Amino acid sequence: MSNKRKYVLVIMLLPWLTVPFIGKKAIKRFSLTSIFIGLLFGLQAVYANKRGWWRVYTQLFPNVMGEVPFIIGPFFVGAIWILKFTFGKFLRYTLINLGVDTFHIYVFVKWLQRMGIASLIRLKDYQALALFSLNSAIMYGFQWLIDQKVNPKKPSSLIKRVFS
């Protein structure tokens, strides 16, 4: 196994070591949203590959998109962590996601590019950041809809709910 594939394997498996610390309640509450946003990102990856937005050069599994290890690793687990600590506090959620997405685009992707694992091609950094921010908004909205169905309670004040 090449060093690049080892890096991708570590990137995929390392977040799963944190799962025992999340807690069963948070996993049960947020895993559906995490799966949904992972599937959405997978569809975006198919489209992005056709349009040449980005390219993952190192595939961990044959005949599987190179993005899959990133989706089932840091993307899935990271979404649960972010939702656990920020859901219900929209401003905090937005700021944390903006920070994580900015780190991902401007630091992590640059490292992947230097390693020859992946790179942005036709998508500029700010466009990728906008796409990830849109995904974050969709993820929050999806979780909000799930919570409304499972635990329908009216907030005392919409402003309090959004900015608390």
Coordinates of C-alpha atoms in Angstrom, one line a residue:
M1 CA 0.0 0.0 0.0
S2 CA 1.4 3.4 -1.0
N3 CA 2.0 6.2 1.5
K4 CA -0.8 8.2 -0.1
R5 CA -3.3 5.4 0.4
K6 CA -2.1 5.0 4.0
Y7 CA -2.8 8.7 4.6
V8 CA -6.3 8.4 3.2
L9 CA -6.9 5.3 5.3
V10 CA -5.8 7.2 8.5
I11 CA -8.0 10.2 7.5
M12 CA -10.9 7.9 7.1
L13 CA -10.4 5.9 10.4
L14 CA -9.1 8.5 12.8
P15 CA -12.4 10.3 13.3
W16 CA -14.1 7.0 14.2
L17 CA -11.8 6.7 17.3
T18 CA -13.8 9.7 18.7
V19 CA -17.2 8.1 18.3
P20 CA -17.3 6.5 21.8
F21 CA -17.0 10.1 23.2
I22 CA -20.0 11.4 21.3
G23 CA -22.6 9.6 23.3
K24 CA -25.5 7.3 22.2
K25 CA -28.1 10.0 22.5
A26 CA -26.2 12.4 20.1
I27 CA -25.5 9.6 17.7
K28 CA -29.1 8.5 17.6
R29 CA -30.3 12.1 17.2
F30 CA -27.9 13.3 14.6
S31 CA -26.8 10.3 12.5
L32 CA -29.7 10.5 10.1
T33 CA -28.8 14.1 9.2
S34 CA -25.1 13.1 8.9
I35 CA -26.1 10.2 6.5
F36 CA -28.3 12.6 4.5
I37 CA -25.6 15.2 4.1
G38 CA -23.0 12.6 3.3
L39 CA -25.3 11.3 0.5
L40 CA -25.8 14.8 -0.7
F41 CA -22.1 15.4 -0.8
G42 CA -21.7 12.1 -2.6
L43 CA -24.1 13.3 -5.3
Q44 CA -22.2 16.7 -5.5
A45 CA -19.0 14.7 -5.9
V46 CA -20.4 12.8 -8.9
Y47 CA -21.4 16.2 -10.4
A48 CA -18.1 17.8 -9.5
N49 CA -16.1 15.0 -11.1
K50 CA -18.1 15.4 -14.3
R51 CA -17.6 19.2 -14.3
G52 CA -14.0 19.0 -13.2
W53 CA -14.4 21.0 -10.0
W54 CA -12.0 18.9 -8.0
R55 CA -10.2 15.6 -8.3
V56 CA -9.2 12.9 -5.8
Y57 CA -6.2 11.2 -7.3
T58 CA -5.8 8.5 -4.6
Q59 CA -8.5 5.9 -4.4
L60 CA -8.6 3.7 -1.3
F61 CA -11.0 1.3 -2.9
P62 CA -11.0 0.2 -6.5
N63 CA -14.1 1.2 -8.6
V64 CA -15.3 3.6 -5.8
M65 CA -15.1 7.4 -5.9
G66 CA -12.1 8.8 -4.2
E67 CA -14.3 11.0 -2.0
V68 CA -15.9 8.0 -0.2
P69 CA -13.2 7.7 2.5
F70 CA -13.6 11.4 3.3
I71 CA -17.4 11.1 3.4
I72 CA -17.6 8.1 5.7
G73 CA -14.7 9.3 7.8
P74 CA -14.3 13.0 8.8
F75 CA -17.4 14.2 7.1
F76 CA -19.8 11.8 8.8
V77 CA -18.3 11.9 12.2
G78 CA -17.5 15.6 12.1
A79 CA -21.1 16.4 11.2
I80 CA -22.3 14.6 14.3
W81 CA -19.8 16.4 16.5
I82 CA -20.7 19.8 15.2
L83 CA -24.4 19.2 15.5
K84 CA -24.0 17.8 19.0
F85 CA -22.2 21.0 20.3
T86 CA -24.0 23.6 18.2
F87 CA -27.5 22.5 17.2
G88 CA -30.2 24.9 18.5
K89 CA -27.7 27.7 18.6
F90 CA -27.7 28.9 15.0
L91 CA -25.1 31.7 15.3
R92 CA -22.6 29.3 17.0
Y93 CA -23.4 26.6 14.4
T94 CA -22.7 29.1 11.6
L95 CA -19.5 30.4 13.0
I96 CA -18.1 26.9 13.9
N97 CA -19.0 25.6 10.5
L98 CA -17.5 28.6 8.7
G99 CA -14.3 28.0 10.7
V100 CA -14.2 24.3 10.0
D101 CA -15.0 24.8 6.3
T102 CA -12.4 27.5 6.0
F103 CA -9.8 25.2 7.6
H104 CA -10.8 22.5 5.3
I105 CA -10.5 24.6 2.1
Y106 CA -7.5 26.7 2.9
V107 CA -5.4 24.3 4.9
F108 CA -6.5 20.7 4.5
V109 CA -7.1 20.8 0.8
K110 CA -3.8 22.5 0.3
W111 CA -2.1 19.8 2.2
L112 CA -3.9 17.1 0.2
Q113 CA -2.7 18.9 -3.0
R114 CA 0.9 19.0 -1.8
M115 CA 0.6 15.2 -1.0
G116 CA -0.8 14.5 -4.4
I117 CA -4.0 13.1 -3.0
A118 CA -6.6 15.6 -4.2
S119 CA -6.9 19.1 -5.5
L120 CA -9.4 21.7 -6.6
I121 CA -9.3 22.2 -10.4
R122 CA -12.0 24.4 -11.8
L123 CA -13.5 25.4 -8.4
K124 CA -11.9 28.4 -6.7
D125 CA -11.3 28.3 -3.0
Y126 CA -14.0 30.8 -2.2
Q127 CA -16.5 28.8 -4.4
A128 CA -15.7 25.6 -2.6
L129 CA -16.2 27.5 0.7
A130 CA -19.6 28.7 -0.5
L131 CA -20.6 25.2 -1.5
F132 CA -19.6 23.8 1.9
S133 CA -21.4 26.7 3.6
L134 CA -24.5 25.9 1.6
N135 CA -24.2 22.2 2.7
S136 CA -23.9 23.4 6.3
A137 CA -27.2 25.4 5.9
I138 CA -28.9 22.4 4.3
M139 CA -27.7 20.1 7.1
Y140 CA -29.0 22.5 9.8
G141 CA -32.3 22.8 8.1
F142 CA -32.7 19.0 7.7
Q143 CA -31.9 18.4 11.4
W144 CA -34.3 21.2 12.3
L145 CA -37.1 19.5 10.3
I146 CA -36.3 16.1 12.0
D147 CA -36.5 17.7 15.4
Q148 CA -39.8 19.4 14.5
K149 CA -41.2 16.0 13.6
V150 CA -39.8 14.1 16.6
N151 CA -40.1 16.7 19.2
P152 CA -42.5 19.5 18.1
K153 CA -42.3 22.3 20.5
K154 CA -42.8 26.0 19.8
P155 CA -39.9 28.2 20.9
S156 CA -40.9 31.1 23.2
S157 CA -39.1 33.4 20.8
L158 CA -37.7 32.8 17.4
I159 CA -34.9 35.3 18.0
K160 CA -34.0 33.5 21.2
R161 CA -33.9 30.1 19.4
V162 CA -31.8 31.4 16.5
F163 CA -29.3 33.4 18.4
S164 CA -29.0 31.6 21.7

